Amino acid sequence: METVIALIKNPMVIEFIVTMVKIGFIFGLTIGFFAPMLAWVERKQSAVMQDRVGANRAGVFGFTVIGLLHSLADAIKLIFKEDFIPRGAERGLHTLAPALAVIPALVVFAVIPFGGQYTLWGLDVNLVIADLDVGLLYVFAISSLATYGVVIAGWSSNNNWSLLGGLRASAQMFSYEVTMGLTVIGLIMYYQSLSLVDIVAKQENFWHWGIIWHFPAFVLFLACAVAENKRVPFDAPEAESELVAGYFTEYSGMKFVMFWTAEFIEMVSISGMCVALFLGGHHIPFLTQKFLLTALGDIFGPDWGGVVVMLIGVGVFITKLVILLVLQMTIRWTMPRFRYDQIMKLGWKMILPLSLCWIFLVGVGILTGVMPTP
Amino acid sequence: MEMAVFIVAGGISVFLSVVMVLARKPVTSAMSLVGVMFCLAVLFAIQSAHLIAILQILVYAGAIMVLFLFVIMLLNLREKEGMESHTKGYAQMFGGAMAFVVLVAAVGLTSMPSSPAVLASDRFGTTAEVGRLLFTRYILPFEITSVLLLAALVGAVALVKIRMR
């Protein structure tokens, strides 16, 4: 017993446990909560916006719970569905592709802070899985790998629609990665850091939020983010009216659902990054963490007060996340699909020059002192 | 620890390089090369050059190899296509060996000027330090490289234009 207690009190073991809890939380939040919820929101919101009743069939003993059980029914159906690999397909790559699509979307979350730094019972808790010095570049590096899943899926299916979808996806995702990288350069100049934890910490003051000084960059970034996730109006790679389902035409069962999940998790992770960069992460406008800690510390005591502040921080982060997700969902059911050449033109001839202009303006602003850096 | 990571990552990268050369399908070659890029990134990371490691993945694995795959898909290269050059295997081997000799000689004969002060400090490999060196001490090679890349780009476009006529 004593050895067990000694083992648990070992700082390395504590750090390991804390990291595992954080990873578990992120997995639960993305795969366990947001993926099925977004699948439901996508159905129900489209129904509401198109004046239909919508998902209301799946139920237990007549209780349909506003269609929420559809996600569960879907999961059961997809698990038992036949896993089909078409003749002439590259079997190995065909199986690998869905994993290549999901993993980058999940791994990106490692550097996105979903809360602040807290001291609880003498233990420093930093609500980010890995506080990397080059966090922002890490996000771009990993999310650029998501292209492989799509491209390999399109190529290995031995199907012309899949191939065309993969081809479109690779060109589109590559183009928008470049432009997305350029839209945040201004922010890097402004915050003078590549670490997302640093950037969030510098947004404690509401007037230093990214969206206040960098609203054009925010709009451009969001446009690139939607294009990068291949969602409407940028869904040319999977355009169902032209390409059946694009790169995942030949997928069924759990592999199909992995592409689906990957899309939703990508949405969540890119929104998480947007919250960290532009919307102040876990910070509440005009309320500093120190103020909250002293105010709630008086009521709950310093440690439990810290826990409450931590929960508030995570709650604020998730609230901002949900707002951005709902915005993207609403865009999806509002806009028609762009033509492929329009997508390319928008990326290279409009967003790219605009973001270069914005970098120049930010540079001038910082040099002349018009834009005070935090 | 560092040695173990080096042996594993280095071994995998050598193995994948061989697979890349010998594979009969272009896509297998391309994916092996992606793997090699990853192993190189690991090697950079254990040298505490985190920025370079991330850039290795971002630029090579994330951008350049995607373009490789794009071209493979665009031409829809399946198995055994473009393999007729196998008859000239000896010439290619000779060329490769010569290139290797030149590379080893270049590495052996030149000595990289490294400032011990930077190497010893814990700022080594950080973004700020790499940026500072790039824009002060190595500004000339840096700019020349960018002009060289631009020239290559213009050259490629010009070649395509000639062929289109």
Coordinates of C-alpha atoms in Angstrom, one line a residue:
Chain A
M1 CA 0.0 0.0 0.0
E2 CA 2.7 2.4 0.9
T3 CA 4.6 1.7 -2.3
V4 CA 1.4 2.4 -4.2
I5 CA 1.0 5.8 -2.5
A6 CA 4.7 6.6 -3.1
L7 CA 4.2 5.7 -6.7
I8 CA 1.2 7.9 -7.1
K9 CA 3.0 10.8 -5.4
N10 CA 5.8 10.6 -7.9
P11 CA 5.6 13.7 -10.0
M12 CA 6.2 11.9 -13.2
V13 CA 3.3 9.5 -12.5
I14 CA 1.1 12.5 -11.6
E15 CA 2.1 14.2 -14.8
F16 CA 1.4 11.0 -16.8
I17 CA -2.1 10.7 -15.2
V18 CA -2.9 14.3 -15.8
T19 CA -1.9 14.1 -19.5
M20 CA -3.9 10.9 -19.9
V21 CA -7.0 12.6 -18.4
K22 CA -6.5 15.6 -20.8
I23 CA -6.2 13.2 -23.8
G24 CA -9.3 11.3 -22.6
F25 CA -11.2 14.6 -22.3
I26 CA -10.3 15.6 -25.8
F27 CA -11.2 12.2 -27.2
G28 CA -14.5 12.2 -25.4
L29 CA -15.3 15.8 -26.5
T30 CA -14.5 15.2 -30.2
I31 CA -15.4 11.6 -31.0
G32 CA -17.8 11.0 -28.1
F33 CA -19.7 14.3 -28.1
F34 CA -19.2 16.6 -31.0
A35 CA -19.1 14.0 -33.8
P36 CA -22.6 12.4 -33.1
M37 CA -24.0 15.8 -32.0
L38 CA -22.9 17.5 -35.2
A39 CA -24.4 14.6 -37.3
W40 CA -27.7 15.3 -35.5
V41 CA -27.4 19.1 -35.8
E42 CA -26.7 18.8 -39.5
R43 CA -30.0 16.9 -40.0
K44 CA -32.1 18.8 -37.6
Q45 CA -30.9 22.2 -38.6
S46 CA -31.3 21.5 -42.3
A47 CA -34.9 20.3 -41.5
V48 CA -35.6 23.5 -39.5
M49 CA -34.1 25.8 -42.1
Q50 CA -35.9 24.0 -45.0
D51 CA -39.2 24.0 -43.1
R52 CA -39.4 20.2 -42.7
V53 CA -40.0 18.0 -39.6
G54 CA -36.7 16.3 -40.1
A55 CA -35.1 13.4 -38.2
N56 CA -37.8 12.1 -36.0
R57 CA -38.2 8.3 -36.8
A58 CA -35.6 6.5 -34.7
G59 CA -37.0 6.0 -31.2
V60 CA -37.3 3.7 -28.3
F61 CA -40.9 2.8 -27.3
G62 CA -42.1 5.8 -29.2
F63 CA -39.7 8.3 -27.6
T64 CA -37.8 10.0 -30.3
V65 CA -36.0 12.7 -28.2
I66 CA -36.1 15.3 -31.1
G67 CA -34.3 12.9 -33.3
L68 CA -31.2 12.5 -31.1
L69 CA -31.5 8.7 -31.3
H70 CA -30.7 8.8 -35.0
S71 CA -27.0 9.1 -34.3
L72 CA -27.2 6.0 -32.1
A73 CA -29.2 4.1 -34.7
D74 CA -26.7 5.2 -37.4
A75 CA -23.8 3.9 -35.3
I76 CA -25.5 0.5 -34.9
K77 CA -26.4 0.3 -38.5
L78 CA -22.9 1.2 -39.7
I79 CA -21.1 -1.2 -37.4
F80 CA -23.1 -4.2 -38.9
K81 CA -22.9 -3.0 -42.5
E82 CA -20.8 -5.0 -45.0
D83 CA -17.3 -3.6 -45.4
F84 CA -16.9 -3.6 -49.2
I85 CA -13.7 -3.2 -51.1
P86 CA -14.3 -2.9 -54.9
R87 CA -12.5 -5.2 -57.4
G88 CA -9.3 -3.7 -58.7
A89 CA -8.8 -1.5 -55.7
E90 CA -5.5 -1.2 -53.9
R91 CA -6.6 -3.1 -50.9
G92 CA -3.9 -1.9 -48.5
L93 CA -4.2 1.8 -49.3
H94 CA -8.0 1.5 -49.5
T95 CA -8.0 0.4 -45.9
L96 CA -5.4 2.8 -44.8
A97 CA -7.1 6.0 -46.2
P98 CA -9.8 6.5 -43.6
A99 CA -7.3 6.2 -40.8
L100 CA -5.1 8.8 -42.6
A101 CA -8.1 11.1 -42.7
V102 CA -9.1 10.8 -39.0
I103 CA -5.8 10.8 -37.2
P104 CA -4.5 14.3 -38.3
A105 CA -7.8 15.8 -37.3
L106 CA -7.5 14.4 -33.8
V107 CA -3.8 15.0 -33.4
V108 CA -4.2 18.7 -34.1
F109 CA -5.9 19.1 -30.8
A110 CA -2.7 18.3 -28.9
V111 CA -1.6 22.0 -29.1
I112 CA -4.9 23.8 -28.8
P113 CA -5.4 25.1 -25.3
F114 CA -8.9 24.4 -24.0
G115 CA -8.4 26.3 -20.7
G116 CA -5.8 28.3 -18.9
Q117 CA -3.1 27.5 -16.3
Y118 CA -4.3 26.7 -12.8
T119 CA -2.7 25.7 -9.5
L120 CA -4.8 23.1 -7.7
W121 CA -3.5 21.5 -4.5
G122 CA 0.0 22.6 -5.4
L123 CA -0.2 20.9 -8.8
D124 CA 0.3 23.1 -11.9
V125 CA -2.4 22.2 -14.4
N126 CA -2.0 23.6 -17.9
L127 CA -5.1 22.7 -20.0
V128 CA -3.3 21.9 -23.2
I129 CA -1.9 18.5 -24.0
A130 CA 1.4 19.7 -25.4
D131 CA 2.6 23.3 -25.0
L132 CA 4.8 23.4 -28.1
D133 CA 7.1 26.4 -28.9
V134 CA 6.0 26.0 -32.6
G135 CA 2.4 25.1 -31.9
L136 CA 0.8 27.1 -34.7
L137 CA 3.2 25.6 -37.3
Y138 CA 2.5 22.1 -35.8
V139 CA -1.3 22.7 -36.5
F140 CA -0.6 23.6 -40.1
A141 CA 1.9 20.7 -40.5
I142 CA -0.5 18.1 -39.2
S143 CA -3.6 19.4 -40.9
S144 CA -1.8 19.4 -44.2
L145 CA -1.4 15.7 -43.7
A146 CA -5.2 15.3 -43.8
T147 CA -4.9 15.6 -47.6
Y148 CA -3.3 12.2 -47.8
G149 CA -6.4 10.4 -46.5
V150 CA -8.5 12.0 -49.1
V151 CA -6.1 11.6 -52.0
I152 CA -5.2 8.0 -51.2
A153 CA -8.9 7.2 -50.9
G154 CA -9.7 8.7 -54.2
W155 CA -6.7 7.0 -55.9
S156 CA -7.0 3.5 -54.4
S157 CA -10.8 3.0 -55.1
N158 CA -10.3 2.2 -58.8
N159 CA -13.2 4.4 -59.6
N160 CA -13.3 7.5 -61.9
W161 CA -15.5 9.5 -59.6
S162 CA -13.3 8.8 -56.7
L163 CA -10.2 9.7 -58.7
L164 CA -11.8 13.0 -59.8
G165 CA -12.8 13.7 -56.2
G166 CA -9.4 13.0 -54.9
L167 CA -7.8 15.1 -57.6
R168 CA -10.0 18.1 -56.8
A169 CA -9.5 17.6 -53.1
S170 CA -5.7 17.6 -53.3
A171 CA -5.6 20.7 -55.3
Q172 CA -8.2 22.5 -53.2
M173 CA -6.8 21.5 -49.8
F174 CA -3.3 22.4 -50.9
S175 CA -4.3 25.8 -52.2
Y176 CA -6.2 26.7 -49.1
E177 CA -3.5 25.5 -46.8
V178 CA -1.2 28.1 -48.3
T179 CA -3.7 30.9 -48.0
M180 CA -4.7 29.8 -44.5
G181 CA -1.0 29.9 -43.5
L182 CA -0.8 33.5 -44.8
T183 CA -3.9 34.7 -43.1
V184 CA -2.4 34.1 -39.6
I185 CA 1.0 35.7 -40.3
G186 CA -0.4 39.0 -39.2
L187 CA -1.4 37.5 -35.9
I188 CA 2.0 36.0 -35.4
M189 CA 3.5 39.4 -35.9
Y190 CA 1.0 40.9 -33.5
Y191 CA 1.4 38.4 -30.7
Q192 CA 5.1 37.7 -31.4
S193 CA 4.7 34.0 -30.7
L194 CA 4.0 30.8 -32.4
S195 CA 2.8 29.0 -29.2
L196 CA -1.0 28.9 -29.0
V197 CA -0.7 28.9 -25.2
D198 CA 1.2 32.2 -25.4
I199 CA -1.3 33.7 -27.9
V200 CA -4.2 32.8 -25.7
A201 CA -2.5 34.2 -22.6
K202 CA -1.9 37.5 -24.4
Q203 CA -5.7 37.8 -25.1
E204 CA -6.7 38.1 -21.4
N205 CA -7.4 41.8 -22.1
F206 CA -10.5 41.9 -24.3
W207 CA -9.0 44.7 -26.4
H208 CA -6.2 42.3 -27.4
W209 CA -8.4 39.6 -28.8
G210 CA -7.5 38.6 -32.4
I211 CA -10.9 39.5 -33.7
I212 CA -10.7 43.1 -32.5
W213 CA -7.5 44.1 -34.4
H214 CA -7.5 41.3 -37.0
F215 CA -11.1 41.1 -38.2
P216 CA -10.2 40.9 -41.9
A217 CA -7.8 38.0 -41.1
F218 CA -10.6 36.3 -39.1
V219 CA -13.0 36.4 -42.1
L220 CA -10.3 35.2 -44.5
F221 CA -9.2 32.4 -42.0
L222 CA -12.8 31.2 -41.6
A223 CA -13.3 31.1 -45.3
C224 CA -10.1 29.1 -45.7
A225 CA -11.1 26.8 -42.8
V226 CA -14.4 25.9 -44.5
A227 CA -12.6 25.3 -47.8
E228 CA -10.0 23.2 -46.0
N229 CA -12.8 21.0 -44.5
K230 CA -14.3 20.6 -47.9
R231 CA -17.7 21.7 -46.7
V232 CA -20.4 23.5 -48.6
P233 CA -19.9 25.8 -50.5
F234 CA -16.5 24.3 -51.1
D235 CA -17.5 20.7 -51.4
A236 CA -16.5 20.2 -55.0
P237 CA -14.4 17.1 -54.1
E238 CA -17.6 15.2 -52.9
A239 CA -20.2 17.0 -55.1
E240 CA -23.0 14.5 -55.0
S241 CA -24.7 15.9 -58.1
E242 CA -21.6 15.4 -60.2
L243 CA -19.3 12.8 -58.5
V244 CA -21.8 10.6 -56.6
A245 CA -19.8 11.1 -53.4
G246 CA -16.4 12.0 -54.7
Y247 CA -13.4 10.4 -53.0
F248 CA -15.4 8.2 -50.7
T249 CA -17.8 6.8 -53.2
E250 CA -16.4 3.3 -52.8
Y251 CA -16.5 3.3 -49.0
S252 CA -19.1 1.6 -46.8
G253 CA -19.7 0.7 -43.2
M254 CA -17.3 1.9 -40.6
K255 CA -14.7 3.2 -43.1
F256 CA -17.3 5.5 -44.5
V257 CA -18.2 6.7 -41.1
M258 CA -14.6 7.4 -40.4
F259 CA -14.5 9.9 -43.3
W260 CA -17.6 11.4 -41.9
T261 CA -16.2 11.6 -38.4
A262 CA -13.0 13.1 -39.8
E263 CA -15.0 15.9 -41.4
F264 CA -16.7 16.7 -38.2
I265 CA -13.6 16.5 -36.0
E266 CA -11.8 18.7 -38.5
M267 CA -14.5 21.2 -38.1
V268 CA -14.2 21.1 -34.3
S269 CA -10.4 21.3 -34.3
I270 CA -10.3 24.2 -36.8
S271 CA -12.9 26.0 -34.8
G272 CA -10.8 25.3 -31.7
M273 CA -7.9 26.9 -33.4
C274 CA -10.0 29.9 -34.4
V275 CA -11.2 30.3 -30.8
A276 CA -7.5 30.2 -29.6
L277 CA -6.3 32.7 -32.3
F278 CA -9.2 35.2 -32.6
L279 CA -11.7 34.7 -29.8
G280 CA -9.5 34.8 -26.8
G281 CA -9.6 31.0 -25.9
H282 CA -11.0 30.5 -22.5
H283 CA -11.1 34.2 -21.5
I284 CA -14.3 36.0 -20.7
P285 CA -14.5 39.6 -22.0
F286 CA -13.6 42.2 -19.2
L287 CA -13.1 39.4 -16.6
T288 CA -9.5 38.4 -15.8
Q289 CA -8.7 35.0 -14.5
K290 CA -7.1 36.6 -11.4
F291 CA -10.3 38.4 -10.6
L292 CA -12.3 35.2 -10.9
L293 CA -9.8 33.3 -8.8
T294 CA -10.0 35.8 -5.9
A295 CA -13.8 36.1 -6.2
L296 CA -14.5 32.4 -6.3
G297 CA -11.6 31.5 -4.0
D298 CA -13.4 33.5 -1.2
I299 CA -16.5 31.4 -1.7
F300 CA -15.1 27.9 -2.4
G301 CA -11.6 28.1 -0.9
P302 CA -8.5 28.4 -3.0
D303 CA -8.4 24.9 -4.5
W304 CA -12.0 24.3 -5.1
G305 CA -12.2 27.9 -6.4
G306 CA -9.5 27.0 -8.9
V307 CA -11.5 24.0 -10.0
V308 CA -14.6 26.1 -10.5
V309 CA -12.6 28.7 -12.5
M310 CA -11.1 25.9 -14.5
L311 CA -14.6 24.5 -15.3
I312 CA -15.8 28.0 -16.2
G313 CA -12.8 28.4 -18.6
V314 CA -13.5 25.1 -20.3
G315 CA -17.1 25.9 -20.5
V316 CA -16.4 29.3 -22.1
F317 CA -14.0 27.6 -24.6
I318 CA -16.7 25.1 -25.5
T319 CA -19.4 27.8 -25.8
K320 CA -17.2 29.7 -28.3
L321 CA -16.5 26.5 -30.1
V322 CA -20.3 25.8 -30.4
I323 CA -21.0 29.3 -31.7
L324 CA -18.4 28.9 -34.5
L325 CA -19.7 25.4 -35.3
V326 CA -23.3 26.6 -35.6
L327 CA -22.0 29.4 -37.9
Q328 CA -20.4 26.9 -40.1
M329 CA -23.5 24.7 -40.1
T330 CA -25.6 27.6 -41.0
I331 CA -23.3 28.5 -43.9
R332 CA -23.6 24.9 -45.1
W333 CA -27.4 25.1 -45.5
T334 CA -27.4 28.7 -46.8
M335 CA -25.0 28.6 -49.7
P336 CA -25.0 26.8 -53.1
R337 CA -21.8 25.0 -54.1
F338 CA -19.1 27.0 -55.9
R339 CA -17.9 25.7 -59.2
Y340 CA -14.4 24.2 -59.1
D341 CA -12.7 27.0 -61.0
Q342 CA -14.4 29.6 -58.8
I343 CA -12.9 27.8 -55.7
M344 CA -9.5 28.0 -57.2
K345 CA -9.9 31.7 -58.3
L346 CA -11.2 32.6 -54.8
G347 CA -8.2 31.0 -53.1
W348 CA -5.4 32.2 -55.3
K349 CA -6.6 35.4 -56.8
M350 CA -8.7 36.9 -54.0
I351 CA -7.9 35.5 -50.5
L352 CA -4.1 35.2 -51.1
P353 CA -3.5 38.8 -52.3
L354 CA -5.9 40.1 -49.6
S355 CA -4.0 38.3 -46.9
L356 CA -0.7 39.6 -48.2
C357 CA -2.2 43.1 -48.1
W358 CA -3.2 42.5 -44.5
I359 CA 0.3 41.3 -43.5
F360 CA 1.6 44.5 -45.0
L361 CA -0.9 46.7 -43.2
V362 CA -0.2 44.9 -39.9
G363 CA 3.5 45.4 -40.4
V364 CA 3.0 49.2 -41.0
G365 CA 0.6 49.3 -38.0
I366 CA 3.1 47.7 -35.7
L367 CA 6.0 49.8 -37.0
T368 CA 4.2 53.1 -36.7
G369 CA 2.6 52.2 -33.3
V370 CA -1.0 52.5 -34.6
M371 CA -1.5 48.9 -33.6
P372 CA -0.1 48.5 -30.1
T373 CA 1.2 44.9 -29.5
P374 CA 0.2 43.3 -26.3
Chain B
M1 CA 17.6 7.4 -25.5
E2 CA 18.7 9.7 -28.3
M3 CA 20.8 7.0 -29.9
A4 CA 17.9 4.5 -29.8
V5 CA 15.6 7.0 -31.5
F6 CA 18.3 7.8 -34.0
I7 CA 18.8 4.1 -34.9
V8 CA 15.1 3.4 -35.2
A9 CA 14.2 6.5 -37.2
G10 CA 17.4 6.3 -39.3
G11 CA 16.8 2.6 -40.0
I12 CA 13.2 3.1 -41.1
S13 CA 14.2 6.0 -43.3
V14 CA 16.9 3.9 -45.0
F15 CA 14.5 1.0 -45.5
L16 CA 11.8 3.3 -46.9
S17 CA 14.3 5.0 -49.2
V18 CA 15.1 1.5 -50.6
V19 CA 11.4 0.7 -50.9
M20 CA 10.9 4.1 -52.7
V21 CA 13.5 3.2 -55.4
L22 CA 12.5 -0.4 -55.9
A23 CA 8.7 -0.1 -55.7
R24 CA 6.9 -0.8 -58.9
K25 CA 3.9 1.4 -58.2
P26 CA 4.4 5.1 -58.3
V27 CA 2.0 5.7 -55.4
T28 CA 4.0 3.2 -53.2
S29 CA 7.2 5.1 -54.0
A30 CA 5.5 8.4 -53.1
M31 CA 4.1 7.2 -49.8
S32 CA 7.5 5.7 -48.9
L33 CA 9.1 9.1 -49.6
V34 CA 6.5 10.6 -47.2
G35 CA 7.6 8.1 -44.6
V36 CA 11.3 9.1 -45.2
M37 CA 10.3 12.8 -44.7
F38 CA 8.8 11.9 -41.3
C39 CA 11.8 10.0 -40.2
L40 CA 14.0 13.0 -41.1
A41 CA 11.7 15.2 -39.1
V42 CA 12.2 12.9 -36.1
L43 CA 16.0 13.1 -36.6
F44 CA 15.8 16.9 -36.6
A45 CA 13.6 16.8 -33.5
I46 CA 16.1 14.8 -31.5
Q47 CA 18.8 17.3 -32.5
S48 CA 16.5 19.8 -30.7
A49 CA 15.8 21.6 -34.0
H50 CA 12.0 21.6 -33.5
L51 CA 11.3 24.3 -36.0
I52 CA 13.2 22.5 -38.7
A53 CA 11.4 19.3 -37.8
I54 CA 8.0 20.9 -38.1
L55 CA 8.9 22.7 -41.3
Q56 CA 10.2 19.4 -42.8
I57 CA 6.7 17.9 -42.3
L58 CA 4.9 21.1 -43.3
V59 CA 6.8 21.7 -46.5
Y60 CA 7.9 18.3 -47.7
A61 CA 5.3 15.9 -46.4
G62 CA 2.4 18.3 -46.4
A63 CA 3.0 20.3 -49.6
I64 CA 5.5 18.9 -52.0
M65 CA 4.6 15.2 -51.7
V66 CA 0.9 16.1 -52.1
L67 CA 1.8 17.7 -55.4
F68 CA 3.7 14.5 -56.3
L69 CA 0.6 12.5 -55.6
F70 CA -1.5 15.0 -57.5
V71 CA 0.7 14.5 -60.6
I72 CA 0.6 10.7 -60.2
M73 CA -3.2 10.9 -60.0
L74 CA -3.5 13.4 -62.8
L75 CA -1.6 11.1 -65.1
N76 CA -3.4 8.1 -63.5
L77 CA -0.1 6.1 -63.3
R78 CA -0.8 2.5 -62.2
E79 CA 1.6 -0.4 -62.2
K80 CA 4.6 -0.8 -64.4
E81 CA 4.0 2.3 -66.4
G82 CA 7.0 4.4 -67.2
M83 CA 9.2 1.4 -66.3
E84 CA 10.8 1.0 -69.8
S85 CA 13.8 2.9 -68.6
H86 CA 14.9 -0.2 -66.7
T87 CA 17.2 -1.1 -69.6
K88 CA 19.3 1.9 -68.8
G89 CA 19.7 0.8 -65.2
Y90 CA 23.5 0.7 -65.2
A91 CA 23.8 4.3 -66.4
Q92 CA 21.4 5.4 -63.6
M93 CA 23.3 3.5 -61.0
F94 CA 26.5 5.0 -62.2
G95 CA 25.0 8.5 -62.1
G96 CA 23.6 7.9 -58.6
A97 CA 27.0 6.7 -57.3
M98 CA 28.7 9.7 -58.8
A99 CA 26.2 12.0 -57.2
F100 CA 26.8 10.3 -53.9
V101 CA 30.6 10.7 -54.2
V102 CA 30.1 14.4 -55.0
L103 CA 27.8 14.8 -52.0
V104 CA 30.2 13.1 -49.6
A105 CA 33.1 15.1 -50.9
A106 CA 31.0 18.3 -50.6
V107 CA 30.1 17.5 -47.0
G108 CA 33.7 16.4 -46.2
L109 CA 35.5 19.3 -47.8
T110 CA 33.4 22.2 -46.6
S111 CA 33.1 22.9 -42.9
M112 CA 29.9 24.6 -41.7
P113 CA 30.8 27.7 -39.7
S114 CA 28.8 27.1 -36.5
S115 CA 29.1 29.5 -33.6
P116 CA 29.6 27.6 -30.4
A117 CA 27.8 30.3 -28.4
V118 CA 24.5 29.6 -30.2
L119 CA 25.0 25.8 -30.2
A120 CA 25.5 25.8 -26.5
S121 CA 22.7 28.1 -25.5
D122 CA 19.2 26.7 -25.0
R123 CA 17.9 29.1 -27.7
F124 CA 19.4 26.7 -30.3
G125 CA 16.7 25.6 -32.8
T126 CA 14.1 28.0 -31.5
T127 CA 12.1 30.0 -34.1
A128 CA 13.5 33.3 -33.0
E129 CA 17.1 32.2 -33.2
V130 CA 16.7 30.5 -36.6
G131 CA 14.9 33.6 -37.9
R132 CA 17.5 35.9 -36.5
L133 CA 20.3 33.9 -38.2
L134 CA 18.4 33.7 -41.5
F135 CA 17.9 37.4 -41.6
T136 CA 21.4 38.5 -40.4
R137 CA 24.2 36.2 -40.9
Y138 CA 22.8 34.0 -43.7
I139 CA 20.8 36.6 -45.5
L140 CA 22.8 36.4 -48.7
P141 CA 22.5 32.6 -49.2
F142 CA 18.9 32.8 -48.1
E143 CA 18.0 35.4 -50.7
I144 CA 20.0 33.7 -53.4
T145 CA 18.1 30.4 -52.7
S146 CA 14.8 32.2 -53.1
V147 CA 15.9 33.7 -56.4
L148 CA 17.1 30.3 -57.5
L149 CA 13.7 28.8 -56.7
L150 CA 12.0 31.6 -58.6
A151 CA 14.2 31.0 -61.6
A152 CA 13.4 27.3 -61.5
L153 CA 9.7 28.1 -61.3
V154 CA 9.9 30.5 -64.3
G155 CA 12.0 28.0 -66.2
A156 CA 9.3 25.3 -65.7
V157 CA 6.6 27.5 -66.9
A158 CA 8.7 28.6 -69.9
L159 CA 9.4 24.9 -70.8
V160 CA 5.7 24.1 -70.7
K161 CA 4.9 27.1 -72.9
I162 CA 7.4 25.9 -75.5
R163 CA 5.9 22.4 -75.6
M164 CA 2.4 23.8 -75.8
R165 CA 3.3 25.6 -79.0

